Structures are given as structure tokens and as C-alpha cells.
């Protein structure tokens, strides 16, 4: 029988890749999309006609219940959230509404309308904030240090609680930063690869960054969504870290991106303290021992491949006259 999946956050980076993966596996895919006055379907135009778009919003309980009752999904992937950390400081209450309470609404809708559905919650390494151990494991204490991380920690524990209290099949994937050509340009990785391509093509001649020594655990979004799917194929639900298991500095990323376009980064990059993140988390790096041992998952793409694919994408896109 054809499996049915519901994805929230379909229009986002991960939602678009997950929809591709599930369609390739023969699923009937439903994607929850909230109304906007202009189209936000850019990342999924190539999937039009294959994904069934359903209207709903994490802020609205009845829309979630209707969508779940009508689509009767076997698997539900909650990828929707306000996902930009700096915005969570200027809109902390709205971030909590989407990213924390939105998950309560979704879990309650599942409990009432489709309690046998398997549920994936997009948790985040930001729940660790300033961790007291490195690398972090699934047992590392949560010490979130921004409203986004606090909201994700709430959502994480609600997901675990619904598993324990109601015996629902619910899982959290604690994902570290993952990137792709579909990442928004407000995020530092894409900002760097996109600007390197712009500089190469003469659209600009400078790139302003914050702390070049900051290190991150970056992986490819396609690898991450495969891990999400794998988590819901198990007999028993459990929580896993999804990461590359290695860190690279912003400076390494800059060097790699500018090498891809044959330019010397030092001629274009300047450090602007305005881009320093207040309260930079210390050495966030995920241990992937558990997911590797239990599910056989590990990243399939290297850091260098990821950088090159993103720079190449932006070079092509910009050369074709698209920003
Ligand atoms: P993204 O590109 O920012 O996409 C977020 C999605 O959430 C968009 O489709 C957005 O829809 C939707 N959304 C926001 N508020 C909503 C609401 N009230 N109701 C319904 N939909 C709403 O995020 P992503 O990079 O794909 O990340 C996927 C998930 O993983 C997120 O939960 C994020 O917090 C988490 N995560 C991501 C990373 C990462 O590095 N990418 C790391 C850790 C955790 P619109 O198009 O309408 O705005």
C-alpha cells in the first residue's frame, strides 16, 4: 500500500529535499503551507503536481487537526519553525508561538486525529547552547542561550513526553547546521558561497563577516533529510543527533569558497564586529556514534563538495540573471 507522509515546512530548505526523497520512495506526499500574499513556492516549483499542498498554520490548531484528519498520514515530519536565531531575539514571543507551542498543537492534533502516525520533530543543536561537553551526545544537558534554542528545547521535551505519556511514535532529530543551494542567504554559509560567486561575476567586491575563527559542524541538507526518514523506519522511536561529526572554521569556509572561484579571499573579506553573534556558542559538534551504530547513517557528502556545489549553483544562477 502507498505510504502517506505529511511535511510541515514544505517550502523551506529541508521540506523541499524531504519531499523529493519521499516522492522517489513512492510516498504520497502532503505539504502544509501557510498563506502568504506572494508565492513562497520557489523551492518546490519542480515538484508541482506531485505534492499535494494543504493549507494550514502552526498557529492554528483547527487547521492542523483538519489536515491530519483528512490526509491520514502514516508519517508526519515537522520541519516548520521560525528558524533564524537573530530574529528570535527581536521576535521572541512569535518564535515561541511557532517553534514551541506550534509543536504542542501538532502533537495534540496527532493524538486526537491519527495516534498511530509516526512523528519526526526537527530539534536543533541550539538546545545545547553553551554545552558542558564536546562533542555533544543525546545525553548532553540542554543549556539553550537564545529564544530559538529555548523554544526548540520545549518542543523537544514535549515530543519526548508525548511518546512517554501517550505511547505515540515520536522522535527528535537533533540536527546541527545543514546547508545546500536552497539555504537562505541570511545564513552565513550561503552568504559566503553566494557572495564569492557575486564577486567572481563582478556584482560586488566585498564580503563583511563576523568572527572568522568561529567553528561549526556543517553538513549537507540532503544527508540530513535522509536521516530523518531513516528514523521513522525503525521499530521503536528514539532521538538521534544528526551532524557531520567534524567542525570547520568560517575562515576555512571562506578559503574554500574563494578557491572555487579562483580568487584570493584576503582581497575581499573584511571583519565587521556588527556581525559577531552575541553569546557565540562554544564548540558545537555532534557525536554521530549513536545514529551510525544503530541506523547505519553517516554523511555522504564532504565539506568541500558541499561548498563547491553551492558556489557552482550560485555562479550558474547569477550568470542566468537570477539573484
Ligand atoms: P527554513 O528553510 O527556514 O523553513 C522553515 C519552514 O517553516 C518554511 O517552510 C516556513 O514557511 C515554515 N513555517 C514557518 N512558520 C510557520 C507556521 N506558523 N506555520 C506553518 N509553516 C511555517 O528551515 P529549514 O532550514 O528547512 O529547517 C527545517 C527545520 O529544521 C526547522 O524547524 C529548523 O528550525 C530546523 N533546523 C534547521 C537547521 C539548519 O541548519 N537548516 C539546523 C537545526 C534545526 P514559509 O515559507 O511560509 O515561511
Coordinates of C-alpha atoms and ligand atoms in Angstrom, one line a residue:
X1 CA 0.0 0.0 0.0
X2 CA 1.2 3.5 -0.8
X3 CA 2.6 5.3 2.3
X4 CA 1.4 8.8 3.0
X5 CA 3.5 11.5 4.6
X6 CA 2.7 15.0 5.7
X7 CA 5.5 17.6 5.8
X8 CA 5.2 20.9 7.6
X9 CA 7.7 23.5 6.4
X10 CA 7.4 22.1 2.8
X11 CA 8.5 25.5 1.3
X12 CA 11.7 25.6 3.4
X13 CA 15.1 24.1 2.6
X14 CA 14.6 20.7 4.3
X15 CA 11.0 20.4 3.4
X16 CA 11.8 20.6 -0.3
X17 CA 14.6 17.9 -0.1
X18 CA 12.5 15.6 2.1
X19 CA 9.6 15.9 -0.4
X20 CA 11.9 14.8 -3.2
X21 CA 13.2 11.9 -1.2
X22 CA 9.7 10.6 -0.2
X23 CA 8.4 11.0 -3.7
X24 CA 11.3 9.0 -5.0
X25 CA 10.4 6.3 -2.5
X26 CA 6.9 6.2 -3.8
X27 CA 5.1 8.1 -1.0
X28 CA 2.0 10.2 -1.4
X29 CA 3.2 13.5 -0.1
X30 CA 1.1 16.2 1.5
X31 CA 2.8 19.5 2.3
X32 CA 1.5 22.0 4.8
X33 CA 1.8 25.6 3.5
X34 CA 0.6 28.7 5.3
X35 CA -1.0 31.5 3.3
X36 CA 1.2 34.4 2.1
X37 CA 0.3 37.3 -0.1
X38 CA 3.0 36.4 -2.6
X39 CA 4.1 32.9 -3.7
X40 CA 6.7 31.2 -1.5
X41 CA 6.8 28.0 -3.5
X42 CA 10.2 28.8 -5.2
X43 CA 12.0 25.8 -3.7
X44 CA 9.3 23.3 -4.8
X45 CA 8.1 24.5 -8.2
X46 CA 9.8 21.5 -9.8
X47 CA 7.6 19.3 -7.6
X48 CA 4.3 20.9 -8.5
X49 CA 1.6 18.4 -9.4
X50 CA 3.4 15.7 -7.3
X51 CA 3.0 17.1 -3.8
X52 CA -0.5 17.8 -2.5
X53 CA -0.4 21.3 -1.0
X54 CA -2.7 21.6 2.1
X55 CA -3.4 24.8 3.8
X56 CA -2.6 25.2 7.5
X57 CA -0.6 27.1 10.1
X58 CA 1.3 26.0 13.2
X59 CA -0.5 28.9 15.0
X60 CA -3.9 27.4 14.2
X61 CA -4.9 24.2 16.0
X62 CA -8.1 23.5 14.0
X63 CA -6.2 23.8 10.6
X64 CA -3.7 21.1 11.9
X65 CA -6.5 18.8 13.0
X66 CA -8.3 19.2 9.7
X67 CA -5.2 18.5 7.7
X68 CA -4.3 15.4 9.7
X69 CA -7.8 14.0 9.8
X70 CA -8.2 14.5 6.0
X71 CA -4.8 13.3 4.8
X72 CA -4.5 10.4 7.4
X73 CA -0.7 10.3 7.1
X74 CA 1.5 7.4 8.2
X75 CA 4.4 9.7 8.8
X76 CA 4.4 13.4 9.9
X77 CA 7.6 15.4 9.6
X78 CA 7.5 18.7 11.5
X79 CA 10.1 20.9 9.8
X80 CA 8.2 24.2 10.1
X81 CA 9.5 26.8 12.5
X82 CA 10.9 30.3 12.8
X83 CA 14.4 29.1 12.2
X84 CA 16.6 32.2 12.2
X85 CA 18.3 32.7 15.6
X86 CA 18.9 36.5 15.4
X87 CA 15.2 37.1 14.7
X88 CA 14.3 35.1 17.8
X89 CA 15.8 37.9 19.8
X90 CA 13.7 40.6 18.1
X91 CA 10.5 38.4 18.0
X92 CA 10.9 36.1 21.0
X93 CA 7.1 35.6 21.6
X94 CA 6.4 34.8 17.9
X95 CA 9.3 32.4 17.8
X96 CA 7.9 30.6 20.8
X97 CA 4.4 30.5 19.2
X98 CA 5.8 28.9 16.0
X99 CA 8.7 26.9 17.3
X100 CA 7.5 25.8 20.7
X101 CA 3.7 26.0 21.0
X102 CA 3.2 25.0 17.4
X103 CA 4.7 21.6 18.3
X104 CA 2.2 21.2 21.2
X105 CA -0.6 22.0 18.8
X106 CA 0.7 19.4 16.3
X107 CA 1.3 16.7 18.9
X108 CA -2.2 17.2 20.3
X109 CA -3.7 17.1 16.8
X110 CA -1.9 13.8 16.1
X111 CA -3.1 12.3 19.4
X112 CA -6.6 13.2 18.6
X113 CA -6.8 12.5 14.9
X114 CA -4.1 10.0 13.9
X115 CA -2.4 8.5 17.0
X116 CA -0.7 5.7 15.0
X117 CA 1.2 8.2 12.8
X118 CA 4.9 8.3 13.2
X119 CA 6.2 11.8 14.1
X120 CA 9.5 13.5 13.4
X121 CA 10.3 16.7 15.2
X122 CA 13.1 18.9 13.9
X123 CA 15.1 19.6 17.0
X124 CA 18.3 21.6 16.9
X125 CA 21.8 21.7 18.3
X126 CA 20.9 25.2 19.6
X127 CA 19.2 23.3 22.5
X128 CA 22.8 22.7 23.8
X129 CA 23.6 26.4 23.7
X130 CA 26.8 26.5 25.7
X131 CA 27.3 22.8 26.3
X132 CA 29.5 21.5 29.1
X133 CA 30.9 18.7 26.9
X134 CA 32.2 18.4 23.4
X135 CA 31.3 16.6 21.3
X136 CA 27.6 16.6 22.4
X137 CA 25.7 13.3 22.6
X138 CA 22.0 12.6 23.0
X139 CA 22.6 12.7 26.8
X140 CA 24.3 16.1 26.9
X141 CA 22.4 18.6 29.1
X142 CA 20.4 21.3 27.3
X143 CA 21.5 24.9 28.1
X144 CA 19.9 27.0 25.3
X145 CA 21.2 30.5 25.1
X146 CA 18.7 32.2 22.8
X147 CA 14.9 32.3 22.4
X148 CA 15.1 29.9 19.4
X149 CA 17.1 27.3 21.4
X150 CA 14.7 27.7 24.3
X151 CA 11.7 27.2 22.0
X152 CA 13.3 24.1 20.4
X153 CA 14.1 22.7 23.9
X154 CA 10.4 23.0 24.8
X155 CA 9.4 21.3 21.6
X156 CA 11.9 18.6 22.1
X157 CA 10.7 17.7 25.6
X158 CA 7.0 17.8 24.5
X159 CA 7.8 15.4 21.8
X160 CA 9.6 13.0 24.3
X161 CA 6.7 13.5 26.8
X162 CA 4.0 12.6 24.2
X163 CA 6.0 9.4 23.5
X164 CA 6.2 8.5 27.2
X165 CA 2.7 9.6 28.3
X166 CA 0.6 8.5 25.3
X167 CA 2.9 5.9 23.8
X168 CA 2.9 7.7 20.4
X169 CA 5.7 7.0 17.9
X170 CA 7.5 10.4 18.2
X171 CA 11.2 11.1 17.6
X172 CA 13.5 14.1 17.7
X173 CA 16.4 14.6 15.3
X174 CA 18.9 17.0 16.9
X175 CA 20.3 18.5 13.7
X176 CA 23.4 20.6 13.6
X177 CA 23.7 23.3 10.9
X178 CA 23.0 21.9 7.4
X179 CA 23.3 23.7 4.2
X180 CA 22.5 23.5 0.5
X181 CA 22.0 25.7 -2.5
X182 CA 18.4 26.1 -1.2
X183 CA 19.6 27.7 2.1
X184 CA 18.5 31.3 2.7
X185 CA 21.3 33.9 2.1
X186 CA 20.8 35.3 5.6
X187 CA 22.7 32.2 6.9
X188 CA 26.5 32.6 7.0
X189 CA 27.4 29.6 4.9
X190 CA 25.2 30.6 1.9
X191 CA 26.1 34.2 2.4
X192 CA 29.7 33.3 1.9
X193 CA 29.2 31.0 -1.1
X194 CA 26.7 33.4 -2.7
X195 CA 28.9 36.4 -2.2
X196 CA 32.0 34.6 -3.6
X197 CA 30.0 33.9 -6.8
X198 CA 28.8 37.5 -6.9
X199 CA 32.3 38.8 -6.6
X200 CA 33.6 36.5 -9.3
X201 CA 30.9 37.8 -11.6
X202 CA 31.6 41.5 -10.7
X203 CA 28.3 42.1 -8.9
X204 CA 30.1 43.2 -5.7
X205 CA 33.6 43.5 -4.4
X206 CA 33.4 42.9 -0.7
X207 CA 32.2 40.4 1.9
X208 CA 31.7 41.5 5.5
X209 CA 31.8 38.8 8.2
X210 CA 31.9 38.4 11.9
X211 CA 34.2 36.0 13.8
X212 CA 36.4 34.1 11.2
X213 CA 37.6 31.7 13.9
X214 CA 34.0 30.6 14.8
X215 CA 33.7 26.9 14.1
X216 CA 30.6 25.0 13.1
X217 CA 29.5 21.4 12.4
X218 CA 28.1 21.7 8.9
X219 CA 26.5 19.0 6.8
X220 CA 24.5 18.8 3.6
X221 CA 20.7 19.1 3.9
X222 CA 20.2 16.1 1.6
X223 CA 22.1 13.9 4.0
X224 CA 20.1 15.3 7.0
X225 CA 16.7 14.6 5.5
X226 CA 17.7 11.0 4.7
X227 CA 18.5 10.6 8.4
X228 CA 15.0 12.0 9.3
X229 CA 13.3 9.4 7.1
X230 CA 15.5 6.6 8.4
X231 CA 14.5 7.5 12.0
X232 CA 10.8 6.9 11.2
X233 CA 11.5 3.4 9.6
X234 CA 12.6 1.9 12.9
X235 CA 10.5 -0.5 15.2
X236 CA 11.0 1.8 18.2
X237 CA 11.0 5.6 18.3
X238 CA 14.2 7.2 19.6
X239 CA 16.1 10.5 19.4
X240 CA 19.3 11.0 17.5
X241 CA 21.9 13.6 16.7
X242 CA 22.2 14.3 13.0
X243 CA 25.5 16.0 12.3
X244 CA 28.7 15.7 10.3
X245 CA 30.8 15.0 13.4
X246 CA 33.5 17.4 12.4
X247 CA 33.9 21.2 12.6
X248 CA 35.3 23.8 10.2
X249 CA 36.0 27.4 10.8
X250 CA 34.4 30.3 9.0
X251 CA 37.9 31.1 7.6
X252 CA 38.2 27.6 6.1
X253 CA 34.8 28.0 4.5
X254 CA 35.8 31.4 3.1
X255 CA 39.1 30.0 1.7
X256 CA 37.3 27.0 0.2
X257 CA 34.6 29.2 -1.5
X258 CA 37.1 31.7 -2.9
X259 CA 39.3 28.8 -4.1
X260 CA 36.3 27.5 -6.1
X261 CA 36.1 30.8 -8.0
X262 CA 39.9 31.2 -8.3
X263 CA 40.2 34.4 -6.1
X264 CA 42.3 35.3 -3.0
X265 CA 39.8 35.8 -0.2
X266 CA 42.0 38.3 1.6
X267 CA 41.4 40.8 -1.2
X268 CA 37.7 40.9 -0.5
X269 CA 36.8 39.8 3.1
X270 CA 36.7 42.3 6.0
X271 CA 35.7 41.6 9.6
X272 CA 32.9 43.7 10.9
X273 CA 32.1 43.4 14.6
X274 CA 28.4 44.1 13.8
X275 CA 28.2 40.6 12.5
X276 CA 29.6 39.0 15.7
X277 CA 26.8 36.9 17.3
X278 CA 26.4 37.9 20.9
X279 CA 27.0 34.8 23.1
X280 CA 28.6 32.7 20.5
X281 CA 28.0 29.0 21.5
X282 CA 31.3 27.2 22.3
X283 CA 32.4 24.3 20.1
X284 CA 29.1 22.8 19.0
X285 CA 30.0 19.5 17.4
X286 CA 27.7 16.5 17.3
X287 CA 28.7 12.9 18.1
X288 CA 27.2 10.7 15.5
X289 CA 28.1 7.4 17.2
X290 CA 24.5 6.5 18.1
X291 CA 22.9 7.1 14.7
X292 CA 25.9 5.5 12.9
X293 CA 25.8 2.4 15.1
X294 CA 22.0 1.9 15.4
X295 CA 20.8 3.2 12.0
X296 CA 23.9 2.9 9.8
X297 CA 23.7 6.6 8.9
X298 CA 26.6 8.8 8.1
X299 CA 27.0 11.9 5.9
X300 CA 27.6 11.1 2.2
X301 CA 29.0 14.5 1.1
X302 CA 32.2 16.2 2.3
X303 CA 32.5 19.8 3.4
X304 CA 34.5 20.6 0.2
X305 CA 31.8 19.0 -2.0
X306 CA 29.1 21.0 -0.2
X307 CA 30.9 24.3 -0.7
X308 CA 31.7 23.6 -4.3
X309 CA 28.1 22.6 -5.1
X310 CA 26.8 25.8 -3.6
X311 CA 29.3 28.1 -5.3
X312 CA 28.6 26.4 -8.6
X313 CA 24.9 26.8 -8.1
X314 CA 25.1 30.5 -7.4
X315 CA 27.5 31.1 -10.4
X316 CA 25.0 29.4 -12.7
X317 CA 22.0 31.2 -11.2
X318 CA 23.7 34.6 -11.2
X319 CA 25.0 34.2 -14.8
X320 CA 21.5 33.4 -15.9
X321 CA 20.4 36.8 -14.5
X322 CA 18.7 35.5 -11.3
X323 CA 19.7 37.0 -8.0
Ligands
LIG1 P1 13.5 27.1 6.7 O1 14.1 27.0 5.4 O2 13.6 28.4 7.5 O3 12.0 26.7 6.6 C1 11.1 26.9 7.6 C2 9.7 26.5 7.1 O4 8.8 26.7 8.2 C3 9.2 27.3 5.9 O5 8.5 26.3 5.0 C4 8.1 28.2 6.6 O6 7.1 28.5 5.7 C5 7.6 27.3 7.6 N1 6.8 28.0 8.7 C6 7.3 29.0 9.5 N2 6.3 29.3 10.3 C7 5.2 28.6 10.0 C8 3.9 28.5 10.6 N3 3.5 29.3 11.5 N4 3.1 27.6 10.0 C9 3.4 26.8 9.0 N5 4.7 26.8 8.5 C10 5.6 27.7 9.0 O7 14.1 26.0 7.7 P2 15.0 24.7 7.3 O8 16.4 25.1 7.2 O9 14.3 23.9 6.2 O10 14.9 23.9 8.7 C11 13.9 22.9 8.9 C12 13.7 22.7 10.4 O11 14.9 22.2 11.0 C13 13.3 23.9 11.1 O12 12.4 23.6 12.2 C14 14.6 24.4 11.7 O13 14.4 25.2 12.9 C15 15.3 23.1 12.0 N6 16.8 23.2 12.0 C16 17.4 23.6 10.8 C17 18.8 23.6 10.8 C18 19.5 24.0 9.6 O14 20.7 24.2 9.6 N7 18.9 24.2 8.5 C19 19.5 23.2 11.9 C20 18.8 22.8 13.1 C21 17.4 22.7 13.1 P3 7.1 29.9 4.8 O15 7.7 29.6 3.5 O16 5.7 30.3 4.7 O17 7.9 30.9 5.6

